[in-house]
Coordinates of C-alpha atoms in Angstrom, one line a residue:
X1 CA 25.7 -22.7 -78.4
X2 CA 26.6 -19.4 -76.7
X3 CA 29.7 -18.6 -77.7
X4 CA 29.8 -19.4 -81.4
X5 CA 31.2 -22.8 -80.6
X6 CA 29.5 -26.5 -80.4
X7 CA 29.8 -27.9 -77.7
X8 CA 30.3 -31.7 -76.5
X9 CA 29.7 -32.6 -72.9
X10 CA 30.2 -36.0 -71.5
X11 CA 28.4 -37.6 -68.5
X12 CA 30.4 -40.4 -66.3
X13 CA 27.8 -41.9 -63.7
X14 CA 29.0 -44.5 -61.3
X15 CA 25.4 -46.4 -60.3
X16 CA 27.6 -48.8 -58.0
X17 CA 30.3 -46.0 -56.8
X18 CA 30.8 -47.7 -53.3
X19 CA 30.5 -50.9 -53.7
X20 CA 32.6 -51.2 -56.4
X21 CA 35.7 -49.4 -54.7
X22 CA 35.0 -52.1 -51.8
X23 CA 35.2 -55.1 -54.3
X24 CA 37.6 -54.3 -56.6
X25 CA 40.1 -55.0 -52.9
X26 CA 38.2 -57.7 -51.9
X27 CA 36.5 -60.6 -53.8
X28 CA 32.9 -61.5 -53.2
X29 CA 31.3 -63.9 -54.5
X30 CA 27.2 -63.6 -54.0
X31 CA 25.5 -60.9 -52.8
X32 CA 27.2 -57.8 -51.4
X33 CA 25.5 -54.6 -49.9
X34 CA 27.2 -51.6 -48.2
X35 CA 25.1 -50.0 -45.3
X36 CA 24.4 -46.6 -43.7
X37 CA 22.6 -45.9 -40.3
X38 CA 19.7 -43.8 -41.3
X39 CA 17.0 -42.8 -39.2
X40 CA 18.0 -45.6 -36.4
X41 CA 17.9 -48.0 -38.6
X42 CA 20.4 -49.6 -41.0
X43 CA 19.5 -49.5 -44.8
X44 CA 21.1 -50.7 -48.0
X45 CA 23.9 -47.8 -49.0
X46 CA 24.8 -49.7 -51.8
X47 CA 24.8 -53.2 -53.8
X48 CA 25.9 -54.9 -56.3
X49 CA 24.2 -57.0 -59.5
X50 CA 23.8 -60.3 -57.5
X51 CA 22.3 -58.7 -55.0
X52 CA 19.8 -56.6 -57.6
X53 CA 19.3 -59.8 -59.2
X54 CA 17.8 -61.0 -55.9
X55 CA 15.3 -58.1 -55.4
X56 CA 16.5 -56.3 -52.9
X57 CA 17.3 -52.4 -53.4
X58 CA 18.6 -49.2 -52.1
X59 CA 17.0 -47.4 -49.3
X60 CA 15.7 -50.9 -47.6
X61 CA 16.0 -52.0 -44.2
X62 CA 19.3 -54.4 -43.8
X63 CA 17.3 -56.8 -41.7
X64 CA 14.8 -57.2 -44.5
X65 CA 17.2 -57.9 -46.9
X66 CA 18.8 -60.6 -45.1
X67 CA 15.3 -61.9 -44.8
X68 CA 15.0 -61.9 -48.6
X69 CA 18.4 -63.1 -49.0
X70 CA 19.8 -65.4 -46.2
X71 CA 23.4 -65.1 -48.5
X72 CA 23.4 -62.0 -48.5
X73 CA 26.9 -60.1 -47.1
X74 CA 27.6 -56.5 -45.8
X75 CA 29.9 -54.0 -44.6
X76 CA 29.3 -50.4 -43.5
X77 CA 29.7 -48.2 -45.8
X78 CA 32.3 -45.3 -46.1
X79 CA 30.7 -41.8 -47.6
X80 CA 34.0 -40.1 -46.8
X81 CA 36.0 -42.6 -48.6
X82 CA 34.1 -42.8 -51.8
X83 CA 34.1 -38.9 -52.2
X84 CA 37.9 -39.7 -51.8
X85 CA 37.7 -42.1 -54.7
X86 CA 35.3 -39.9 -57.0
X87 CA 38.1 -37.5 -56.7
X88 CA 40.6 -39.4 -57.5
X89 CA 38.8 -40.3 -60.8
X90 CA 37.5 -36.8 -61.7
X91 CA 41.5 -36.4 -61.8
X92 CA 42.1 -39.7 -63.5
X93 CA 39.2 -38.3 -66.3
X94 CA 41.5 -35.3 -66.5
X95 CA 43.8 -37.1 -69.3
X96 CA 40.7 -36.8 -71.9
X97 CA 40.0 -32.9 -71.1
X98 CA 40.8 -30.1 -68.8
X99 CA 37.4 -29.4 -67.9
X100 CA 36.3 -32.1 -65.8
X101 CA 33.7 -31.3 -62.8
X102 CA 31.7 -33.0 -60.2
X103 CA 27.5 -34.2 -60.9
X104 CA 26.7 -35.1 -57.6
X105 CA 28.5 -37.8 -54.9
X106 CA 28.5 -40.6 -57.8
X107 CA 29.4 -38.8 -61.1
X108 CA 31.4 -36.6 -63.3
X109 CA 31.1 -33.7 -66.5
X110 CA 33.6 -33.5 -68.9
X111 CA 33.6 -30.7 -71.8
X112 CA 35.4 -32.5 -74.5
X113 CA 34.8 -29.8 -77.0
X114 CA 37.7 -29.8 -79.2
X115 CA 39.6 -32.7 -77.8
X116 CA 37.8 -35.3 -79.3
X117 CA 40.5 -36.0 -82.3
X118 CA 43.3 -36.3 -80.2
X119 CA 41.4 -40.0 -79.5
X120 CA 40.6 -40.2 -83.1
X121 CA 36.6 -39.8 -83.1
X122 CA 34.4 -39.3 -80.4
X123 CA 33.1 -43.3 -80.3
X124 CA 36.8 -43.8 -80.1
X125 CA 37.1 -41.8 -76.7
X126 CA 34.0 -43.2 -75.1
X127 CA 35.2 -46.9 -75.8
X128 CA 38.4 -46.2 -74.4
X129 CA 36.7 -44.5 -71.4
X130 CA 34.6 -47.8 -71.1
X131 CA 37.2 -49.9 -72.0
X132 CA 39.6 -48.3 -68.8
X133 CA 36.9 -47.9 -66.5
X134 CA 35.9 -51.5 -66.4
X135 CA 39.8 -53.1 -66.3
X136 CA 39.8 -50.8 -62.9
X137 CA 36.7 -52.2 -61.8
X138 CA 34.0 -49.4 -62.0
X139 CA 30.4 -49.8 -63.8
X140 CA 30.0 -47.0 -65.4
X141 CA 27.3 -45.8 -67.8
X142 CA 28.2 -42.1 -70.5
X143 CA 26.4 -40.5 -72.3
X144 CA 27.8 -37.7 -74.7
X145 CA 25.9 -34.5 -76.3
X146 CA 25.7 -31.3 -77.3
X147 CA 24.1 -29.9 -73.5
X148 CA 25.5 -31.0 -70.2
X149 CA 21.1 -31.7 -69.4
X150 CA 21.3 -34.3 -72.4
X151 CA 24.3 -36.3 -71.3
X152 CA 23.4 -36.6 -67.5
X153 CA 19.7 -37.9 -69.3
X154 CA 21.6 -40.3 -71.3
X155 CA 24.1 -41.6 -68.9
X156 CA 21.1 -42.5 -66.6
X157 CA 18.8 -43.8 -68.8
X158 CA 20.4 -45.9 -71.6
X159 CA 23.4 -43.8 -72.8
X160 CA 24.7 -43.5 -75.9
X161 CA 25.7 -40.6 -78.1
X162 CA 23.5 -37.9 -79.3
X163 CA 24.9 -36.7 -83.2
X164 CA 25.6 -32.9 -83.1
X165 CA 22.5 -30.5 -82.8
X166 CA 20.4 -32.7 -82.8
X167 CA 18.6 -31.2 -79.4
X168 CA 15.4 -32.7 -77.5
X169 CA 14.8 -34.9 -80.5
X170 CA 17.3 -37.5 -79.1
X171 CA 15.7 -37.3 -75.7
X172 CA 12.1 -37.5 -77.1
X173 CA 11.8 -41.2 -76.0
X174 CA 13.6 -40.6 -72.9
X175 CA 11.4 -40.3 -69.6
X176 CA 10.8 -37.0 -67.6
X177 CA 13.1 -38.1 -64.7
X178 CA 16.1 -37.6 -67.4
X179 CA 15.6 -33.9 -66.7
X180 CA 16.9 -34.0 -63.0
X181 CA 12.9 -33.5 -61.3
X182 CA 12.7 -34.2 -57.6
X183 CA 10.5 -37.4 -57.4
X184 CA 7.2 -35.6 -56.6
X185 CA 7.6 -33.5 -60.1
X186 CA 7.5 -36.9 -61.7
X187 CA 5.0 -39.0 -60.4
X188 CA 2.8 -35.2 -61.0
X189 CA 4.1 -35.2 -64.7
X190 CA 3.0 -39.1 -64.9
X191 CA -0.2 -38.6 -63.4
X192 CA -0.9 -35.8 -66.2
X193 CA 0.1 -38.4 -69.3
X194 CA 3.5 -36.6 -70.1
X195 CA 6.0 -39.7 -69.4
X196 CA 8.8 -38.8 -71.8
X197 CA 10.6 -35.6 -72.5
X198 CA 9.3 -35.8 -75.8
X199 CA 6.0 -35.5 -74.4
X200 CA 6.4 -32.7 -72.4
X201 CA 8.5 -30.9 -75.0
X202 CA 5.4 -30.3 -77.1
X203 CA 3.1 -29.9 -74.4
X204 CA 2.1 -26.1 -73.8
X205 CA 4.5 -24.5 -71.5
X206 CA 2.5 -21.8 -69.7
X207 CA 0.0 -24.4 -67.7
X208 CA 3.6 -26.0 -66.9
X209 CA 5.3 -22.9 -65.2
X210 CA 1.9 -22.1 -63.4
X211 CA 1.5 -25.5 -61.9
X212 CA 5.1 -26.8 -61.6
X213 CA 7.1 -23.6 -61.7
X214 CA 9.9 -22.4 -63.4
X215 CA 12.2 -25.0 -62.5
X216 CA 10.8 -27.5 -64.7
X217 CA 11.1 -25.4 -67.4
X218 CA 14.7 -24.4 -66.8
X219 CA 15.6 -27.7 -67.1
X220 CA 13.9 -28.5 -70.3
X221 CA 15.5 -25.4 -71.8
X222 CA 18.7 -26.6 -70.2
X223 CA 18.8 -29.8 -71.9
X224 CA 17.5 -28.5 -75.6
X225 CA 20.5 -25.6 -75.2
X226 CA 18.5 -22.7 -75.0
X227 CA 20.0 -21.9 -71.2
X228 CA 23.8 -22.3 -70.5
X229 CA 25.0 -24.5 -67.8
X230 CA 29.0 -24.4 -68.3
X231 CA 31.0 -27.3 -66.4
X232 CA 33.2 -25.5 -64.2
X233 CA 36.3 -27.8 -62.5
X234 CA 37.3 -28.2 -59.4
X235 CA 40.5 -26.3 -58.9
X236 CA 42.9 -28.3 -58.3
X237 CA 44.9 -27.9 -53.8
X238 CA 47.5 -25.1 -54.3
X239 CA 50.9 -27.0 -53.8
X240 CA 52.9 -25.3 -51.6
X241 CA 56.7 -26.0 -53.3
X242 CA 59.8 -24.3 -55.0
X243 CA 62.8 -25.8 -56.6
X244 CA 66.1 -24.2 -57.7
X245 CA 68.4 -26.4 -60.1
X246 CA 72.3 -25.2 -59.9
X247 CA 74.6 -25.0 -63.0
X248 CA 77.2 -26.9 -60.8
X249 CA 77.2 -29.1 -58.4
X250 CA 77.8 -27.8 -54.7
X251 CA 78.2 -29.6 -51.6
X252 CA 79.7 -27.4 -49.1
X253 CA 76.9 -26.8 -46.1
X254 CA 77.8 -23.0 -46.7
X255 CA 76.1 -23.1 -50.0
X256 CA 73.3 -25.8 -49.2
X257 CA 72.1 -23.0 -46.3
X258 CA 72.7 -20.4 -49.1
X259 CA 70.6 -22.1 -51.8
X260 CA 67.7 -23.0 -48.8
X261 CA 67.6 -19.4 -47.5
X262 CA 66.9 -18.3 -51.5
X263 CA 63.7 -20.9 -51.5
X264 CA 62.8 -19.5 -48.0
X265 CA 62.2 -16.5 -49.2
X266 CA 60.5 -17.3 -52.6
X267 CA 57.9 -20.2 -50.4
X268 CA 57.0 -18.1 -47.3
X269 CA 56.0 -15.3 -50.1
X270 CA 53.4 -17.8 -51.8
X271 CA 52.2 -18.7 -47.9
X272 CA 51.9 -14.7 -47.1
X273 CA 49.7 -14.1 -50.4
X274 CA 47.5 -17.1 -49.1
X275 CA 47.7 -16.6 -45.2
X276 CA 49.1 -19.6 -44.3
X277 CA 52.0 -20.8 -42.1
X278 CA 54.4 -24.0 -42.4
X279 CA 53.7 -26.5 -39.6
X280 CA 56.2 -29.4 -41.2
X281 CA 58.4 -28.1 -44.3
X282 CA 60.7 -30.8 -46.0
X283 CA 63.8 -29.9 -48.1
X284 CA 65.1 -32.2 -50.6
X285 CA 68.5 -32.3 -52.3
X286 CA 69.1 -33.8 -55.3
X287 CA 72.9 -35.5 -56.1
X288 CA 74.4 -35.9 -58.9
X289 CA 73.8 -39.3 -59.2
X290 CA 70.1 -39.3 -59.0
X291 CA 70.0 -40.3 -55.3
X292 CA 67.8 -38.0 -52.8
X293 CA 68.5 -36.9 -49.0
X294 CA 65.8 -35.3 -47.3
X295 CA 65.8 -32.8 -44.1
X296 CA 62.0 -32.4 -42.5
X297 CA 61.4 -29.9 -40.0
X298 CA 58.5 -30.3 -37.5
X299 CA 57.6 -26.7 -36.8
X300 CA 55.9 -26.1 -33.1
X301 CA 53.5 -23.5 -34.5
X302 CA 52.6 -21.9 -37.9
X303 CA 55.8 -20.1 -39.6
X304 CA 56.5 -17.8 -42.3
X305 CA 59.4 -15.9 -41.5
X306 CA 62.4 -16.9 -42.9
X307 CA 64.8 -15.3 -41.0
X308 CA 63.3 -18.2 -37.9
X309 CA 63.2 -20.9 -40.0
X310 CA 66.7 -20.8 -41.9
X311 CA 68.5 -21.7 -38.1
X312 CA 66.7 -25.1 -38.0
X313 CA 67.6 -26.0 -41.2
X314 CA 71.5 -26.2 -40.2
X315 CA 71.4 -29.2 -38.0
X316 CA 69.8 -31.4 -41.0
X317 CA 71.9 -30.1 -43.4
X318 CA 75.4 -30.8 -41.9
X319 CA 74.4 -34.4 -41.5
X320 CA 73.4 -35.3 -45.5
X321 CA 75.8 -37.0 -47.4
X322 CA 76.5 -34.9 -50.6
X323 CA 78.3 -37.6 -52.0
X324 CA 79.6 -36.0 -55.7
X325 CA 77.4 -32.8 -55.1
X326 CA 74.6 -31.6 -55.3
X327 CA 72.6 -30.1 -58.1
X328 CA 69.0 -29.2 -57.2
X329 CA 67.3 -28.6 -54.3
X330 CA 63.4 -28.8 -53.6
X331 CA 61.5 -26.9 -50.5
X332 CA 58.1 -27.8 -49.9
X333 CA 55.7 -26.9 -47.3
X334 CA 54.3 -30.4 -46.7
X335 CA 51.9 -29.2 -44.0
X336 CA 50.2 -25.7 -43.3
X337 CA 47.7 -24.2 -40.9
X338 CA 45.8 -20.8 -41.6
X339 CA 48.1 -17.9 -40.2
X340 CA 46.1 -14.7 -41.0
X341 CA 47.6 -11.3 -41.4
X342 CA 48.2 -9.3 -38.1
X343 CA 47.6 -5.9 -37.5
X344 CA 51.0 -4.7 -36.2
X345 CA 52.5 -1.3 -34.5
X346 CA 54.6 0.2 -32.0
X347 CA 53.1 -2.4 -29.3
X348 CA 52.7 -5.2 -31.5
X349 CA 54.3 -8.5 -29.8
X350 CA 58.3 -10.0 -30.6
X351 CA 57.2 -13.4 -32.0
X352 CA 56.8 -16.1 -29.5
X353 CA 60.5 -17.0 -28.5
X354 CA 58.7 -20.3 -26.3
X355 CA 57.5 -21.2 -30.0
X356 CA 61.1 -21.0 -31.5
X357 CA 62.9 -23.0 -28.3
X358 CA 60.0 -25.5 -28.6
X359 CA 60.9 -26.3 -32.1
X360 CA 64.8 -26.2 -31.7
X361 CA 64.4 -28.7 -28.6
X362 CA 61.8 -30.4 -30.9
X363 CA 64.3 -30.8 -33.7
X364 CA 66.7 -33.0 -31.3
X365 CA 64.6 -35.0 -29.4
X366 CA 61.3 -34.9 -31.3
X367 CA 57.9 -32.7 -31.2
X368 CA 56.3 -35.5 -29.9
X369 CA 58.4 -35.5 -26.6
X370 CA 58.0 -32.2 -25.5
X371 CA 54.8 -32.2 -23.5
X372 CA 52.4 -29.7 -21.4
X373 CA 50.0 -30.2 -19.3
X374 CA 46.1 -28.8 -19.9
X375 CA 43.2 -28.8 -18.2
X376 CA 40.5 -31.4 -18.6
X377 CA 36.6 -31.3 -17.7
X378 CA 36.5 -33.4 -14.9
X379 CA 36.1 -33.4 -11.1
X380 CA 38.2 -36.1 -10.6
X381 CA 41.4 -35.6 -9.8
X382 CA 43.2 -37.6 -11.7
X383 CA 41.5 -37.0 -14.7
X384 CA 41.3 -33.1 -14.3
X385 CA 44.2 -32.9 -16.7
X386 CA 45.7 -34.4 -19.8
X387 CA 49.1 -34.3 -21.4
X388 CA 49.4 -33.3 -24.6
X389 CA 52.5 -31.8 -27.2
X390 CA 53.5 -28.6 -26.5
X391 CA 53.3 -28.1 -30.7
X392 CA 50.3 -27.3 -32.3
X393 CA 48.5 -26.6 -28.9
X394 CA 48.0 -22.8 -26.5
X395 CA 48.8 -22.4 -23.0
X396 CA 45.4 -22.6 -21.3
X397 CA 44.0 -20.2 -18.1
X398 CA 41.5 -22.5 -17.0
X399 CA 43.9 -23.2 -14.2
X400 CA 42.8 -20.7 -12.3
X401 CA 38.8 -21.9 -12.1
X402 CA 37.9 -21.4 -8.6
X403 CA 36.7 -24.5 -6.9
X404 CA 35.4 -25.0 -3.6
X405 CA 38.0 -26.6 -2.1
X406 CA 41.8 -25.6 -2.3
X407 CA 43.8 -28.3 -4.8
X408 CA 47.5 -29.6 -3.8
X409 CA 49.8 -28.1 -5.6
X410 CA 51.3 -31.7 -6.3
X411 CA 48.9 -34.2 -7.8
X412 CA 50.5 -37.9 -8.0
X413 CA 48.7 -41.5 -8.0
X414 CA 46.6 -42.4 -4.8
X415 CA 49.3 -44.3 -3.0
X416 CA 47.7 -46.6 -0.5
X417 CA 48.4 -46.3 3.5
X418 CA 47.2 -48.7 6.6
X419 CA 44.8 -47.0 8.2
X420 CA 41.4 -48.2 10.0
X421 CA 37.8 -46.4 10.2
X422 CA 36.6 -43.3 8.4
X423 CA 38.4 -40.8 10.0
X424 CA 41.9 -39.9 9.4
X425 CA 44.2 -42.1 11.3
X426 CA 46.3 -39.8 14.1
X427 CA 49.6 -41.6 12.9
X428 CA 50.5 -43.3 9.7
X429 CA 53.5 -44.7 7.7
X430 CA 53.8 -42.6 4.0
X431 CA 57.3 -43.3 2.2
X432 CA 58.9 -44.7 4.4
X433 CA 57.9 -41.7 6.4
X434 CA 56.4 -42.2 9.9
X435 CA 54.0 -39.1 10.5
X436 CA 51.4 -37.8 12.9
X437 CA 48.2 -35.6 12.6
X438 CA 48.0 -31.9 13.7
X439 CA 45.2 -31.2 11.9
X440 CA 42.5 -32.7 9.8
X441 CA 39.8 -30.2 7.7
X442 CA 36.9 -32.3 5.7
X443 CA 35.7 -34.4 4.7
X444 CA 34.7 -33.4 1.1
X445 CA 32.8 -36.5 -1.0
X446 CA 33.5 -36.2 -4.6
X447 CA 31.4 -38.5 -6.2
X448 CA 32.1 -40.9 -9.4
X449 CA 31.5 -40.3 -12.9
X450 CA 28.9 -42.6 -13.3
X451 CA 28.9 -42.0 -17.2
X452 CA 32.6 -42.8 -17.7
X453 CA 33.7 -46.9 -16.8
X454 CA 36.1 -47.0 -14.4
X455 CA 37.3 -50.6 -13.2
X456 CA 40.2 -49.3 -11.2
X457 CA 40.5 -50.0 -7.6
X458 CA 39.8 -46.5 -6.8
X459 CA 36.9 -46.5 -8.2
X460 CA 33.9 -45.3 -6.6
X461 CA 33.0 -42.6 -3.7
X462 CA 35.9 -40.8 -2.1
X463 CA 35.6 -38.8 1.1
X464 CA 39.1 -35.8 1.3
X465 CA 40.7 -34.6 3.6
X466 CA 43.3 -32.2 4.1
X467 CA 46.0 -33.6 7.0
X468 CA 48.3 -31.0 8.8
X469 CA 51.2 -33.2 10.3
X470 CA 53.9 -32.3 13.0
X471 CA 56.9 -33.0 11.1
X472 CA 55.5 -30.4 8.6
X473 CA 53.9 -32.3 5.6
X474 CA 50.5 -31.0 4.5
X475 CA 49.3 -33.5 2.4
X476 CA 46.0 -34.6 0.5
X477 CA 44.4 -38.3 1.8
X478 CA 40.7 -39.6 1.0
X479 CA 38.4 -42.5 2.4
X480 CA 37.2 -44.8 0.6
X481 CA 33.6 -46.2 2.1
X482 CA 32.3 -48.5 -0.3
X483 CA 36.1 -50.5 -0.5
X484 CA 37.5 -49.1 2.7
X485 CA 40.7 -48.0 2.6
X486 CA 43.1 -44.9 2.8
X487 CA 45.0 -43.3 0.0
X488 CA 47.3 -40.1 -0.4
X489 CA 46.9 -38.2 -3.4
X490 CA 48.4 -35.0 -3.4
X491 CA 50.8 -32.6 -1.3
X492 CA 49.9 -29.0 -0.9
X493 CA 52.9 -26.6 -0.7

């Protein structure tokens, strides 16, 4: 007590986290263990109480456990996706108090101080805790007391509830790991006879701090209440939205663009204060008669000036159905990326006008189809470049690299010719086109990639050479000796 106030902490621990959120999708009968490649080897992640009930445990090579149990069935585990779920209860937990935080990747804190009635009792709250957690398939374990040290050591180690002020008494039988040591602290505490917290509650505290340091110590204070250790929440993801509800219903496109512009202005203030820009920013309009209609814009690059957004609004807008009006309308940035603040001046840049024609194309045909081309890391030809949406990505000047051989300026498929023997063949047939050689300047081997698979029938060495005909073409042809044959690639301007 640091405030003048009691306070009640709970502790939610999830021993089974990940292989709970697996099975409560999929039913397993038998053993079940999640894996995770550590140290090249996979281990048990996770199990669950068939599989305990068989011996095996966490931290043990897979292969071993199969050994042990020939039943036994796994999947690979999912870190990412189980962080995902232990948010998605921290918010759940958010019903029983505001205060809810994170202890670790497989529990939560809640400071129910005060909010313990609203349940009727404090037994009451846990059982319906309990009673919720198990129907959504999670074993859980919770402890409640007056320090947030005391719950996590009852959550973990029998749980239960601790009556108020009571302090390290209800922790005396308790062993030493209940104070959150790292594994060597332990066995050391063991090896010295001091096995419970009761134990090493009454054992003299200065030998402690010199041997063990003041770590140990910090945590016994922590869980008797002479330290603080508030629970602090998570805050929740700013939400990046404004609404405006009308007295009367409207439905004339005039006053839907009116009523958009007003949110404009209000949203691209909240993504100013928090430098960030739309990318996709959905408005929706409400009718009278509960329905929705919905207008997304895709955004080519991060925006937050209204005066460039309101314009692409218009074409969604004329095409909604207003039906008996409209009476609210709802903006919401459904997608942002980070668009700092910009020093700006007399020789600061207009914004990018390729960025706003990009997007009003984009809003007719689709982001997605509107392409450029960028450079890729690659000495083949063919794979020297890659396509990718002009949205969301920068012109590049890599271009320009110097190489040691000029490039056509037109890069197409090798397109097979009949030609014999490794040099370039004095006349040959090309589109249809019957041409001669002038000139021939090579060859230049480019070699394959030898870490990339390429089955292709162009696969393998490739000898260049840059053909000067009579009738004007310049065009790009390589050898192949390994499957002979002749190919033109390119045609230089």
């Amino acid at each position: 007590m640091f405030d003048g106030i009691e306070r009640r902490i709970v502790s939610m621990w999830f021993p089974r986290l990940a292989s709970d959120r697996v099975l409560r999708r999929q039913a397993v009968d038998g053993p079940f263990a999640l894996t995770l490649r550590l140290d090249n080897t996979e281990r048990v992640h996770c199990l669950n109480r068939q599989a305990e009930a068989e011996g095996l445990y966490r931290g043990m090579p897979f292969s071993e456990a199969r050994a042990f149990c020939p039943t036994l069935r796994g999947a690979p585990a999912d870190p990412a996706r189980d962080a995902v779920m232990l948010e998605t209860l921290r918010r759940w937990a958010t019903k029983y108090c505001p205060w809810v935080g994170m202890e670790g990747a497989d529990g939560l804190v809640l400071d129910i101080t005060g909010a313990a009635h609203l349940w009727g009792d404090e037994p009451a709250m846990l059982a319906d805790m309990q009673l919720r957690l198990d129907r959504a398939g999670f074993e859980a374990r919770i402890g409640l007391a007056d320090t947030r040290g005391a719950a996590w050591a009852l959550a973990r180690h029998g749980g239960g509830i601790t009556a108020p002020g009571a302090g390290l008494a209800a922790l005396a039988s308790l062993p030493v790991a209940g104070l959150r040591l790292d594994e060597a602290t332990v066995i050391a505490l063991k090896r010295l006879g001091l096995r419970t917290i009761g134990a090493l509650a009454t054992a003299p505290r200065a030998p402690l701090a010199r041997r063990f340091g003041a770590g140990l110590l910090l945590r016994l204070d922590q869980a008797a209440g002479l330290q603080p250790e508030p629970v602090t929440p998570l805050a929740d993801p700013p939400r990046h939205a404004v609404r405006l509800t009308l007295p009367d219903p409207i439905g004339l496109t005039s006053d839907v663009m009116a009523g958009t512009a007003r949110l404009l202005q209000e949203l691209c203030l909240r993504l100013k204060a928090q430098e960030v820009g739309a990318r996709v920013l959905r408005l929706t309009l409400r009718r009278v008669d509960q329905a929705s209609c919905q207008v997304e814009l895709r955004l080519a690059s991060a925006m937050r000036d209204p005066a460039r957004i309101l314009p692409l609004f218009a074409r969604g807008v004329e095409e909604v159905d207003a039906g008996f009006g409209i009476d609210q309308l709802r903006l919401e940035a459904t997608q942002v990326d980070p668009l700092p603040v910009q020093q700006i001046g007399q020789a600061a840049e207009a914004p990018d006008r390729r960025d706003n024609l990009i997007t009003r194309i984009g809003t007719r045909i689709g982001l997605d189809n509107i392409r450029r081309f960028l450079p890729a890391d690659s000495h083949i030809p063919e794979r020297s470049f890659v396509m990718m949406p002009a949205a969301g990505t920068k012109t590049c000047g890599d271009w320009q690299v110097p190489r040691p051989r000029p490039r056509p300026l037109l890069l197409f498929p090798p397109e097979p010719i009949v030609a014999q023997g490794t040099l370039p063949p004095t006349s040959f047939r090309w589109r249809r086109m019957r041409l001669t050689t002038a000139r021939a300047t090579g060859p230049e081997r480019i070699a394959p990639e030898w870490w990339v698979e390429d089955d292709g029938p162009c696969s393998g060495l490739r000898d260049y050479w840059r053909i000067e005909t009579h009738q004007g073409r310049r065009l790009w042809l390589f050898h192949m000796p390994q499957k002979p044959g002749w190919f033109v690639q390119g045609e230089f301007a």
